[in-house]
GROMACS .gro file of C-alpha atoms in nm:
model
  425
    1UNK     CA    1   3.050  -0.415  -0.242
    2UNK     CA    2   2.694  -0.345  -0.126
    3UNK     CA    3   2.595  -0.701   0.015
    4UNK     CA    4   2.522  -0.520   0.329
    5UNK     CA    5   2.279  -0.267   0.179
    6UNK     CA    6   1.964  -0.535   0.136
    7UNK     CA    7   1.812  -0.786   0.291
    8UNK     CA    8   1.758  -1.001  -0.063
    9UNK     CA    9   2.005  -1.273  -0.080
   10UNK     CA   10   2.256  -1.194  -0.336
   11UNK     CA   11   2.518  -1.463  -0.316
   12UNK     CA   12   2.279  -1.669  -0.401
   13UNK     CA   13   2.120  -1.465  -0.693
   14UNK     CA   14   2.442  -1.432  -0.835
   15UNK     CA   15   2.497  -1.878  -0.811
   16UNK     CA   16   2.229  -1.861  -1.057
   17UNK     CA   17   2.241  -1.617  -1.283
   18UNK     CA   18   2.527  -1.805  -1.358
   19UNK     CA   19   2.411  -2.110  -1.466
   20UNK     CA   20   2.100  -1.944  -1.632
   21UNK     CA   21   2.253  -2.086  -1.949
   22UNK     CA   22   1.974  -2.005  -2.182
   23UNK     CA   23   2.081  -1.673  -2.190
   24UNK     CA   24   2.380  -1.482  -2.261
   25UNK     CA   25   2.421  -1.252  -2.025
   26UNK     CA   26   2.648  -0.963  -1.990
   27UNK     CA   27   2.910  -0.922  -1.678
   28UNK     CA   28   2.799  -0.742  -1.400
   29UNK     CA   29   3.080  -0.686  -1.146
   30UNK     CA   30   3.010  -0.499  -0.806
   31UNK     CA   31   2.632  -0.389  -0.874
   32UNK     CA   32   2.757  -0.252  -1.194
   33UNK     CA   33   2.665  -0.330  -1.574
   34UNK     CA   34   2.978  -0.152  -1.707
   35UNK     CA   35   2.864  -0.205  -2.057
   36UNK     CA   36   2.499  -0.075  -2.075
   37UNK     CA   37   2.456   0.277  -2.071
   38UNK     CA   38   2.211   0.505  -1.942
   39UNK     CA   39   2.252   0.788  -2.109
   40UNK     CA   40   1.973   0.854  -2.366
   41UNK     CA   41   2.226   1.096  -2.536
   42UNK     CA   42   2.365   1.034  -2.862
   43UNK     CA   43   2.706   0.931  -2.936
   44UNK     CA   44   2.787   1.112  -3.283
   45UNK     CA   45   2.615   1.120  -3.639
   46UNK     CA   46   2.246   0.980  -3.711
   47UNK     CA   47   2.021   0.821  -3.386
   48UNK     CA   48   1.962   0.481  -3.398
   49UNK     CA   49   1.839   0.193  -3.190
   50UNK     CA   50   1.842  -0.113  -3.307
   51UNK     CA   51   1.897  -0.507  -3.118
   52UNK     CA   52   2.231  -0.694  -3.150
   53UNK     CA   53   2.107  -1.071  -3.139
   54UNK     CA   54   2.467  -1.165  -3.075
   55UNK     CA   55   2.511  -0.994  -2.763
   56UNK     CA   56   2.110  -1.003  -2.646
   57UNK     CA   57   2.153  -0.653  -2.592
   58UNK     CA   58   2.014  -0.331  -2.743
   59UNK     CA   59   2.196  -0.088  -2.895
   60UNK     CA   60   2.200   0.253  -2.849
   61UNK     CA   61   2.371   0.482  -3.118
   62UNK     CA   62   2.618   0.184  -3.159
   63UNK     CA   63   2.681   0.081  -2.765
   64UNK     CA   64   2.508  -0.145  -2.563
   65UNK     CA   65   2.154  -0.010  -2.362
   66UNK     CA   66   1.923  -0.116  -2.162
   67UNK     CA   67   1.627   0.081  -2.058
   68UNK     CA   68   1.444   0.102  -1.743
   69UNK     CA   69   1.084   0.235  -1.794
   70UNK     CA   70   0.787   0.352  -1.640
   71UNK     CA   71   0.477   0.345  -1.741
   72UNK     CA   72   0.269   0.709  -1.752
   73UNK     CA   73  -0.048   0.766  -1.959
   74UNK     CA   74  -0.090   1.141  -2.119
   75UNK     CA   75  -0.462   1.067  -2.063
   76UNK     CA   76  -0.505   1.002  -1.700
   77UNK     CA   77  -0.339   1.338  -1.660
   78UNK     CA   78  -0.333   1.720  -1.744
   79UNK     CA   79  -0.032   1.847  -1.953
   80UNK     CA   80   0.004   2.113  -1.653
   81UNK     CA   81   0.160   1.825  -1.494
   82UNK     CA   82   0.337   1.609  -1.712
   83UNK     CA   83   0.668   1.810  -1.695
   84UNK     CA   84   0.665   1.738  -1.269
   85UNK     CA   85   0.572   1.408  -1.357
   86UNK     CA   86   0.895   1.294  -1.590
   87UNK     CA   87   1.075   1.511  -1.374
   88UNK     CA   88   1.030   1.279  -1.079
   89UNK     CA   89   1.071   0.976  -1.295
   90UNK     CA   90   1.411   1.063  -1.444
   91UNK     CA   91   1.506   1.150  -1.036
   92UNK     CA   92   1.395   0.759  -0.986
   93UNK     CA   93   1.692   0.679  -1.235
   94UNK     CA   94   1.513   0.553  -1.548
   95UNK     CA   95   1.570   0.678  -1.851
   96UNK     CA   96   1.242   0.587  -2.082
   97UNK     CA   97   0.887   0.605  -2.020
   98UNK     CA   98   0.599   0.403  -2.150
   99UNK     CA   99   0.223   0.489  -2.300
  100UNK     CA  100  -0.046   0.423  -2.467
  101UNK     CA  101  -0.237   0.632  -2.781
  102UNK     CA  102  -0.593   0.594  -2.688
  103UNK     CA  103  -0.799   0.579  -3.019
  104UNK     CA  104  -1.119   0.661  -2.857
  105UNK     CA  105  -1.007   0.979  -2.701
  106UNK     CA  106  -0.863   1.136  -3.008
  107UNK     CA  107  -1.174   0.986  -3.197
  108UNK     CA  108  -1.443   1.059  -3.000
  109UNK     CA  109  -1.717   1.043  -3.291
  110UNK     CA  110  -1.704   0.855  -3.634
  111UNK     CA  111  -1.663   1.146  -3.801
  112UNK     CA  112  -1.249   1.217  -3.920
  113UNK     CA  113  -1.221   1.505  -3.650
  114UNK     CA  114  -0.953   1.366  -3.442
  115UNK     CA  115  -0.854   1.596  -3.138
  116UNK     CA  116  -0.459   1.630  -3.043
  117UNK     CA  117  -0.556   1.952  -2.821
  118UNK     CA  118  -0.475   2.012  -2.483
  119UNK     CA  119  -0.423   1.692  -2.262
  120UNK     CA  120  -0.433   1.510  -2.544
  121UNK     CA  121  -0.134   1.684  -2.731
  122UNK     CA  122   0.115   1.360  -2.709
  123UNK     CA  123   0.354   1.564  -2.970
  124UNK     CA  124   0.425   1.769  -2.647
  125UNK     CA  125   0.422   1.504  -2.460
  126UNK     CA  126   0.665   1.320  -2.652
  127UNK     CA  127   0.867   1.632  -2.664
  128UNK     CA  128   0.832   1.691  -2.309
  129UNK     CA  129   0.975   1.337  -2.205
  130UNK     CA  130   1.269   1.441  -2.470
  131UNK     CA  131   1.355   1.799  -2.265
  132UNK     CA  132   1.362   1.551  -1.914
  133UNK     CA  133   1.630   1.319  -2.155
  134UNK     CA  134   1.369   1.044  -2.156
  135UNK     CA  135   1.291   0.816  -2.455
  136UNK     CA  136   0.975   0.635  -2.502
  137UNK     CA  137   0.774   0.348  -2.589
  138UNK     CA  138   0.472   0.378  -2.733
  139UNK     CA  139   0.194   0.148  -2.749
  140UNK     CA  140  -0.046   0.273  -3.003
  141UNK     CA  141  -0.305  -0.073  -3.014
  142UNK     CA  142  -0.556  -0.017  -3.153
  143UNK     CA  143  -0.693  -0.208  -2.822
  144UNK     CA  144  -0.468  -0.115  -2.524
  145UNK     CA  145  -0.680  -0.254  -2.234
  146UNK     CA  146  -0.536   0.026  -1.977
  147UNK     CA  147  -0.829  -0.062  -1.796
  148UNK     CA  148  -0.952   0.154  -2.039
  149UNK     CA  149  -1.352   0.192  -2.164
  150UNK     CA  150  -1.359  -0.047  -2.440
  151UNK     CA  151  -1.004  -0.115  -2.371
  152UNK     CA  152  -0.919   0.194  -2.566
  153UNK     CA  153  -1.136   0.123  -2.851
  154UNK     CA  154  -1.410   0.357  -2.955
  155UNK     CA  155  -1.754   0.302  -2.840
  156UNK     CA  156  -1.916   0.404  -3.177
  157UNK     CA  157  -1.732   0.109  -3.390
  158UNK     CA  158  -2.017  -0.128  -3.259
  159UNK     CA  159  -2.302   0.056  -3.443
  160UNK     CA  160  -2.090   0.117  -3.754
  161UNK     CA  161  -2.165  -0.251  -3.894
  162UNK     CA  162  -2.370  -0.522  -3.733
  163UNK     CA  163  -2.167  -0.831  -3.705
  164UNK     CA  164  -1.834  -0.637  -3.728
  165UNK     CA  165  -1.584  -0.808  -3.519
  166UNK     CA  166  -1.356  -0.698  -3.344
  167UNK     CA  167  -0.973  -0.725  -3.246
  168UNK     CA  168  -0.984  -0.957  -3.564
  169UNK     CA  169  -0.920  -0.970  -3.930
  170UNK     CA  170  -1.254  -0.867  -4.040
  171UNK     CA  171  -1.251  -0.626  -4.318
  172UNK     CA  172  -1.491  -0.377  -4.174
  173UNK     CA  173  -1.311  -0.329  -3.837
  174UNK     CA  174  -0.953  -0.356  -4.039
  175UNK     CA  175  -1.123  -0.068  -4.271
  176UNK     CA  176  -1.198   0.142  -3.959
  177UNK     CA  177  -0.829   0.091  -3.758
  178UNK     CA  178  -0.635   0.157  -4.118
  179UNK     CA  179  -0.790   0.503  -4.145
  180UNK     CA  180  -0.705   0.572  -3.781
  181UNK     CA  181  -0.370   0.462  -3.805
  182UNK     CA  182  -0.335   0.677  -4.170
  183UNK     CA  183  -0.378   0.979  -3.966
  184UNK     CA  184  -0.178   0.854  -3.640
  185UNK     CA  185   0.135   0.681  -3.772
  186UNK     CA  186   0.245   0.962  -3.992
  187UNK     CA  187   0.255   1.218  -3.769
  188UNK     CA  188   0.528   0.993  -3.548
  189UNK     CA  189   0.734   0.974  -3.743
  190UNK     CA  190   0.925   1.257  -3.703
  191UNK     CA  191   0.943   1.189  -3.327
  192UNK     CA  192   1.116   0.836  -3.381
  193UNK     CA  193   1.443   0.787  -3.251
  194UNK     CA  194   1.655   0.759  -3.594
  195UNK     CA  195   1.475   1.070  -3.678
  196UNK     CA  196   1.599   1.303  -3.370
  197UNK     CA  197   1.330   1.202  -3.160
  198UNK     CA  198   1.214   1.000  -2.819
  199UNK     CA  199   1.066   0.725  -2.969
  200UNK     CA  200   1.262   0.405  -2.948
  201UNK     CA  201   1.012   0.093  -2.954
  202UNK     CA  202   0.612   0.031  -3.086
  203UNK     CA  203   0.419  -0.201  -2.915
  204UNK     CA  204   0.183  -0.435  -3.206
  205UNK     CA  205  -0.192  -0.439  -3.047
  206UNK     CA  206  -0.164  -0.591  -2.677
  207UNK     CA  207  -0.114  -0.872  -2.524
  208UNK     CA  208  -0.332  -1.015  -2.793
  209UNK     CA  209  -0.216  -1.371  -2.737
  210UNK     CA  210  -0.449  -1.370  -2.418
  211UNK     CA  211  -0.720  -1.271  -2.634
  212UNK     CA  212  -0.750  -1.417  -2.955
  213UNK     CA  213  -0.485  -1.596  -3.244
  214UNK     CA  214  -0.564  -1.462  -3.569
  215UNK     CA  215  -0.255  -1.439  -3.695
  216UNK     CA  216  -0.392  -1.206  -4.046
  217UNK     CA  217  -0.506  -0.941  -3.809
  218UNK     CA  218  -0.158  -0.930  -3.632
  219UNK     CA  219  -0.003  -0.962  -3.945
  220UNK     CA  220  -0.195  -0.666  -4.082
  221UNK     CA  221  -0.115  -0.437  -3.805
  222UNK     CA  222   0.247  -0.521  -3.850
  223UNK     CA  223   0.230  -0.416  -4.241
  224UNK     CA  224   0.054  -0.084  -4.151
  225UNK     CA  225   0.277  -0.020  -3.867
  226UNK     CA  226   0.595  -0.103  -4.109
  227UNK     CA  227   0.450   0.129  -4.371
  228UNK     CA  228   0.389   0.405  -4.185
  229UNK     CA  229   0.728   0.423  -3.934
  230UNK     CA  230   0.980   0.256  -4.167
  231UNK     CA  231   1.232  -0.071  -4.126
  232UNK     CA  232   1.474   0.055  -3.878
  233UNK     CA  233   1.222   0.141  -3.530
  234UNK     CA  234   1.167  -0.193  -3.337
  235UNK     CA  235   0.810  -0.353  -3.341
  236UNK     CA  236   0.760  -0.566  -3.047
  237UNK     CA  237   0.451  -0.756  -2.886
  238UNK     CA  238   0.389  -0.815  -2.498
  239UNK     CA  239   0.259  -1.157  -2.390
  240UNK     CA  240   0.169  -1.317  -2.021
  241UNK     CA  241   0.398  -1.576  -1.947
  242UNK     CA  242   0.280  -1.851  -2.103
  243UNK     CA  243   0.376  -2.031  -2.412
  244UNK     CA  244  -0.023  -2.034  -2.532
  245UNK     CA  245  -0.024  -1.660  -2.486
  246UNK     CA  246   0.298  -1.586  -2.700
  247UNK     CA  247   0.258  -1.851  -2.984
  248UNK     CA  248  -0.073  -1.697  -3.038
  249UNK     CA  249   0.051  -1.338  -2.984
  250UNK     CA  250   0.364  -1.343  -3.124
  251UNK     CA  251   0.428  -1.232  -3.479
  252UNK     CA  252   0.685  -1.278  -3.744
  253UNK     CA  253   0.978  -1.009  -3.777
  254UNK     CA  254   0.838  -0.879  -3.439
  255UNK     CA  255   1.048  -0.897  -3.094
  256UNK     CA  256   0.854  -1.078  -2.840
  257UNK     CA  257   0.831  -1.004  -2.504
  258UNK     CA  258   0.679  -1.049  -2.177
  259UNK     CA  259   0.504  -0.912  -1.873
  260UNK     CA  260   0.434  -1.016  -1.534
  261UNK     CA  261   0.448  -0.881  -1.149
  262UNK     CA  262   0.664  -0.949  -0.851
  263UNK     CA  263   0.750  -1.308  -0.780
  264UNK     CA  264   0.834  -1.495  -0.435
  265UNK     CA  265   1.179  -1.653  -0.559
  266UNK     CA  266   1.449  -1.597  -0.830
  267UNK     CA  267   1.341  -1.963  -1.010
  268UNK     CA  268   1.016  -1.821  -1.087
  269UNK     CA  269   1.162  -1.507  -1.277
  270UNK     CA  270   1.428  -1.700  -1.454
  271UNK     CA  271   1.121  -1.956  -1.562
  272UNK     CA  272   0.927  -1.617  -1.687
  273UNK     CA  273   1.209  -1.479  -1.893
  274UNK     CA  274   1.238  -1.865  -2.060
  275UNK     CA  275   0.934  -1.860  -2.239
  276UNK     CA  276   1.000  -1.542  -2.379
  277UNK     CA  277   1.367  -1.748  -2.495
  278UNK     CA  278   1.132  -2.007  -2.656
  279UNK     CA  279   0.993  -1.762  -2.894
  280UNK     CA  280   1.311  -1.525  -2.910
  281UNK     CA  281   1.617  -1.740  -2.853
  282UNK     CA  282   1.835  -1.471  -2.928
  283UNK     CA  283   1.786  -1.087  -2.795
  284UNK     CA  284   1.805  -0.867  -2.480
  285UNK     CA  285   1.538  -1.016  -2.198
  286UNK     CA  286   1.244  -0.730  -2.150
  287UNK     CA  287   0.976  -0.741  -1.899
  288UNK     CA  288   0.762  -0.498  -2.058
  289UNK     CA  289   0.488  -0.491  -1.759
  290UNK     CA  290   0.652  -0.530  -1.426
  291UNK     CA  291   0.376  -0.410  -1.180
  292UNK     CA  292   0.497  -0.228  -0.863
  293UNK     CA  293   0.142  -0.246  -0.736
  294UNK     CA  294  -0.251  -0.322  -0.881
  295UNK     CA  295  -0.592  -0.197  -1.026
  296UNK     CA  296  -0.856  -0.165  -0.833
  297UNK     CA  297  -1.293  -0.243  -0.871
  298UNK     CA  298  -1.547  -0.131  -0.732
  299UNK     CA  299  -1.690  -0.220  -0.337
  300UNK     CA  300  -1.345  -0.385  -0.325
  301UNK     CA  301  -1.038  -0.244  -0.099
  302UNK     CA  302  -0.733  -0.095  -0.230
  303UNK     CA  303  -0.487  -0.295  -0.415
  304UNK     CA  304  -0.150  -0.321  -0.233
  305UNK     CA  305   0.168  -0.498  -0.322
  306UNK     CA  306   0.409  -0.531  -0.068
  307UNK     CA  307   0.752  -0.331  -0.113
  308UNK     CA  308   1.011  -0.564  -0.005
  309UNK     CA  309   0.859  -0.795  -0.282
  310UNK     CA  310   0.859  -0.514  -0.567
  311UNK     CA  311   1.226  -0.432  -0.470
  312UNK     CA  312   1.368  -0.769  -0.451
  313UNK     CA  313   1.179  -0.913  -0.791
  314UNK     CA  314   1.309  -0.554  -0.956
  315UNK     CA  315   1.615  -0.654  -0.846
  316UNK     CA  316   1.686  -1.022  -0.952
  317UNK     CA  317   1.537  -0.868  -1.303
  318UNK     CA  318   1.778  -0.600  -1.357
  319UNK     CA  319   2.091  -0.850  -1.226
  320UNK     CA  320   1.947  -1.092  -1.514
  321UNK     CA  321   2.061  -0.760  -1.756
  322UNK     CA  322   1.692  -0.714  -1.880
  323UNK     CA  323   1.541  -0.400  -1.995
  324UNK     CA  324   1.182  -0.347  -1.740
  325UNK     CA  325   0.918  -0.117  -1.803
  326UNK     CA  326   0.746  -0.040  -1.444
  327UNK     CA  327   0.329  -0.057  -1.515
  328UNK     CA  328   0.256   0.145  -1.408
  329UNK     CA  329   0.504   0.420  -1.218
  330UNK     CA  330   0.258   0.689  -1.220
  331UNK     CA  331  -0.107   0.561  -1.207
  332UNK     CA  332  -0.346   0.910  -1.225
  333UNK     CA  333  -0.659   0.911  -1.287
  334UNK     CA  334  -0.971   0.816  -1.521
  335UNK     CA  335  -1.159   1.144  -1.595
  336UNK     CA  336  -1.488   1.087  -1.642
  337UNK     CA  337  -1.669   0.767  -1.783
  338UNK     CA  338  -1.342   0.650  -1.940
  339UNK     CA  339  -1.237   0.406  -1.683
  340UNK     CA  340  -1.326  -0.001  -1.781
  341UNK     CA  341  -1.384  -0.339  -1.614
  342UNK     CA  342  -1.348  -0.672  -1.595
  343UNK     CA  343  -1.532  -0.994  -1.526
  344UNK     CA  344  -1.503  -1.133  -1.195
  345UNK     CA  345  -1.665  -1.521  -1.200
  346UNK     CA  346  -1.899  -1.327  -1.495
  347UNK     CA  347  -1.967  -1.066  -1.314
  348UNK     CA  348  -1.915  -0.750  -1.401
  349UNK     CA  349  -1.658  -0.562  -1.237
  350UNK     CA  350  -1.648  -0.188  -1.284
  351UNK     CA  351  -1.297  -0.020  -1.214
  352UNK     CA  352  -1.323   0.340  -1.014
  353UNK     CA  353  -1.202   0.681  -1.124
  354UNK     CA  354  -0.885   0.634  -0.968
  355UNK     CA  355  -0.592   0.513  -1.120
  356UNK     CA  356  -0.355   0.554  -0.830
  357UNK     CA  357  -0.275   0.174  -0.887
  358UNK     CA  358  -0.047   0.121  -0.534
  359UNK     CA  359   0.215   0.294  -0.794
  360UNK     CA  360   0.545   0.434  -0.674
  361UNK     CA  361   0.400   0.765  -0.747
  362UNK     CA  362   0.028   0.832  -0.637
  363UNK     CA  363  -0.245   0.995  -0.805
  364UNK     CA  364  -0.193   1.329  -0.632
  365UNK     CA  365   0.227   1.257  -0.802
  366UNK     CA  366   0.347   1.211  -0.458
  367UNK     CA  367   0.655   0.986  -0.369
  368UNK     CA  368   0.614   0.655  -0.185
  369UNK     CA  369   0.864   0.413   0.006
  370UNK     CA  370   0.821   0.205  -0.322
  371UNK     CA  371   0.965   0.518  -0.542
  372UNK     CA  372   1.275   0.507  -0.293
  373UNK     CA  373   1.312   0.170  -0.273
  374UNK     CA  374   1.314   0.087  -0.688
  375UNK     CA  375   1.553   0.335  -0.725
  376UNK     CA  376   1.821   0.195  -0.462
  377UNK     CA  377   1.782  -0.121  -0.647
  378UNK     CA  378   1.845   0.084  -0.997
  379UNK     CA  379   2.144   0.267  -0.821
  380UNK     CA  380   2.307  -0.100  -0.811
  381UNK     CA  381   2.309  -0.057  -1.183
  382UNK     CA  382   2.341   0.262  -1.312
  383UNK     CA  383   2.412   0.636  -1.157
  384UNK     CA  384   2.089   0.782  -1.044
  385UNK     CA  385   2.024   1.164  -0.945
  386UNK     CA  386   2.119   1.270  -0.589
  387UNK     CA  387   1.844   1.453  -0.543
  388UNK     CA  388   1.569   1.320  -0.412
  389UNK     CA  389   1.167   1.398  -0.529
  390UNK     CA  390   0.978   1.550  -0.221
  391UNK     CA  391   0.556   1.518  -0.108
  392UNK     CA  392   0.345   1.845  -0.172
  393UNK     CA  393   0.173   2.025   0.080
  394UNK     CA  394  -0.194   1.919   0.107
  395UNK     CA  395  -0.509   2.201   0.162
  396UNK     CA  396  -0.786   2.125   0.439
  397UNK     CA  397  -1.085   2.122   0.355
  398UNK     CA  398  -1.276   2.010   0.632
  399UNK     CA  399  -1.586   1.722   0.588
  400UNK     CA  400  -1.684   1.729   0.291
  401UNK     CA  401  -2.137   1.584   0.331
  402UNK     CA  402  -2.265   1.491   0.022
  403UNK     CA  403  -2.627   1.400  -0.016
  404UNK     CA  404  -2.846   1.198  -0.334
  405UNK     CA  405  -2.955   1.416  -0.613
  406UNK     CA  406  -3.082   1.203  -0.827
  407UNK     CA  407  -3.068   0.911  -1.036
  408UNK     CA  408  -2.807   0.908  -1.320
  409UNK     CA  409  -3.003   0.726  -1.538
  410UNK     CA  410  -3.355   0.958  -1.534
  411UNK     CA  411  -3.420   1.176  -1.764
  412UNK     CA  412  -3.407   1.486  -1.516
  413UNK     CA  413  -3.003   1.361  -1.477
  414UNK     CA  414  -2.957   1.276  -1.877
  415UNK     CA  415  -3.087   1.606  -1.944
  416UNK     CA  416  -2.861   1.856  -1.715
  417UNK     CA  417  -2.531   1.630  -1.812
  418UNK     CA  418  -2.635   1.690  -2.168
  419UNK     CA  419  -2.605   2.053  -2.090
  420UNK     CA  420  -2.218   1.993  -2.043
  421UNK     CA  421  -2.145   1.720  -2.277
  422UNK     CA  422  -2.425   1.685  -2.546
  423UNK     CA  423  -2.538   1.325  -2.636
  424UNK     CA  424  -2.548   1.183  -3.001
  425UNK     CA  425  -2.623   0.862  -3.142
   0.00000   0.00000   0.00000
């Protein structure tokens, strides 16, 4: 037994997981869920991955799963890296990572010249993640917030049409996303799971329910998804935890489920994982955003979420038997103007360049006491590697003075920048 091996109270986690009788749970003896494997291997014969509502499990090739994500954009890195980068993941012990498509980077322009070059080459990605034995979620929007520029979106949709609306069933923005997705969708499918590929789950827009409830926009997205990708891969939506969010964001004949961060008791994650029960009474429990640490803004410090409260919400989740995707377990960074905001009180509140996000991995894909600590509490759980991720060796540079230049905004500024990335309207 490893009662002796954390300070988080697991007697009495156990009391209650036991009389969480709105879910059926499986048995977990000794820090052990004997029946949910880890291996992203298949068994024999075709791939598939599919949901047993009897058991409120996944299934994997036929035998329970659960998977234990983390989420890693393509974008906010360089593909020189991405191999180190599931690399350390899979050495954390989980066996599926998450991310977004970003519409506006692969459509930078109206025009139907969509770039898959380079960084932005998610068919290596996704075959990348497959090499490290890693499966993957993807989360193609069209809006994927991210803290994102538009939230993912492309900036020149709002001079295509005046009036167009967005995130919504109008016909002019629907007209715009089908085309995008025509080109997309297609070209996954031969990296879905059933197919011989990564790809287990697609996420329908995001987190829409905190956003807007027009349920023929959602319903539209579904159709396109389903026409594209087929009947058998899963379509799921992620919600807050609240039952506004999900009755506006849910969708017919697609799973529901929920995010939310580290919580200061075990009544409070229980409580989270009943609303998604309200709206999917039978099914495996998923926290599809569990954040290990924050964004940050502008003129503000840092974001920092304390470790002991990461590793004993992780935790209580996995000894509920739910599948968690960690948002994000490698943060990186924003390159260039691509980073977003929010409003703070109406203000406007810009988010930096950084990404690093108080992740378990940061920025510069170094290992933190968080990265240690989430995987002793996935060791409870599953077998995890032995070996052990380890930080780079840093360059001095000395002080580094800079002085003004100019304005960005003059014309002096607008011109040399246009000399490295020409402007068009």
């Amino acid at each position: 037994m490893k009662f002796k091996t954390t300070t988080f109270c697991c007697l009495i986690l156990w009391m209650k997981v036991l009389i969480f009788s709105s879910v059926n749970l499986v048995v977990i003896v000794n820090g052990s869920t004997d029946d949910l494997s880890n291996s992203t291997r298949p068994v024999s014969g075709q791939q598939k991955f599919e949901i047993d509502y009897e058991k409120n499990t996944f299934l994997k090739d036929g035998l329970p799963f659960r998977y234990i994500s983390g989420s890693f954009h393509y974008f906010r890195s360089v593909r020189e890296h991405w191999k180190d980068i599931f690399r350390k993941m899979k050495l954390a012990g989980l066996n599926t990572i998450q991310t977004y498509i970003e519409w506006s980077s692969h459509q930078p322009n109206s025009n139907e010249n969509y770039n898959f070059d380079g960084n932005l080459n998610i068919f290596d990605f996704f075959k990348l993640a497959q090499e490290e034995d890693l499966l993957v979620i993807v989360r193609p929007g069209p809006f994927i917030d991210a803290e994102r520029d538009m939230g993912g979106l492309p900036a020149w949709l709002l001079w295509q049409k005046q009036n167009m609306t967005l995130r919504s069933s109008d016909l002019d923005y629907n007209y715009f996303v089908s085309r995008w997705f025509d080109y997309l969708l297609p070209r996954l499918v031969p990296y879905l799971y059933s197919n011989g590929g990564p790809i287990i789950m697609v996420q329908v827009e995001n987190e829409y329910g905190s956003y807007g409830c027009d349920k023929n926009y959602t319903l539209f997205l579904r159709g396109i998804l389903r026409r594209h990708l087929g009947s058998e891969v899963i379509l799921f939506t992620t919600d807050g935890v609240g039952e506004s969010y999900l009755r506006c964001g849910s969708i017919p004949d697609v799973y529901p489920t929920v995010d939310f961060g580290p919580m200061d008791d075990i009544d409070s994650i229980i409580q989270a994982f009943d609303v998604q029960r309200k709206f999917a009474p039978k099914g495996p429990l998923v926290n599809s955003e569990f954040y290990p640490g924050w964004l940050d803004h502008w003129q503000k410090p840092h974001s920092k979420v304390p470790v002991n409260k990461v590793k004993n919400s992780l935790f209580t989740i996995l000894r509920l038997g739910a599948s968690v995707n960690i948002y994000v377990f490698y943060g990186g960074t924003s390159f260039g103007y691509s980073a977003g905001a929010n409003l703070d009180n109406g203000m406007f509140d810009a988010c930096p360049t950084t990404y690093d996000y108080d992740a378990p991995l940061t920025e510069a894909r170094d290992p933190t006491e968080k990265f240690f600590k989430i995987k002793e509490m996935i060791a409870w759980y599953t077998p995890v590697p032995s070996e052990n991720p380890v930080v780079s060796p840093k360059g001095k540079y000395g002080p580094v003075e800079l002085k003004p230049f100019s304005y960005l905004l003059n014309k002096e500024s607008l011109q040399i920048a246009a000399e490295f990335a020409p402007v068009s309207s």
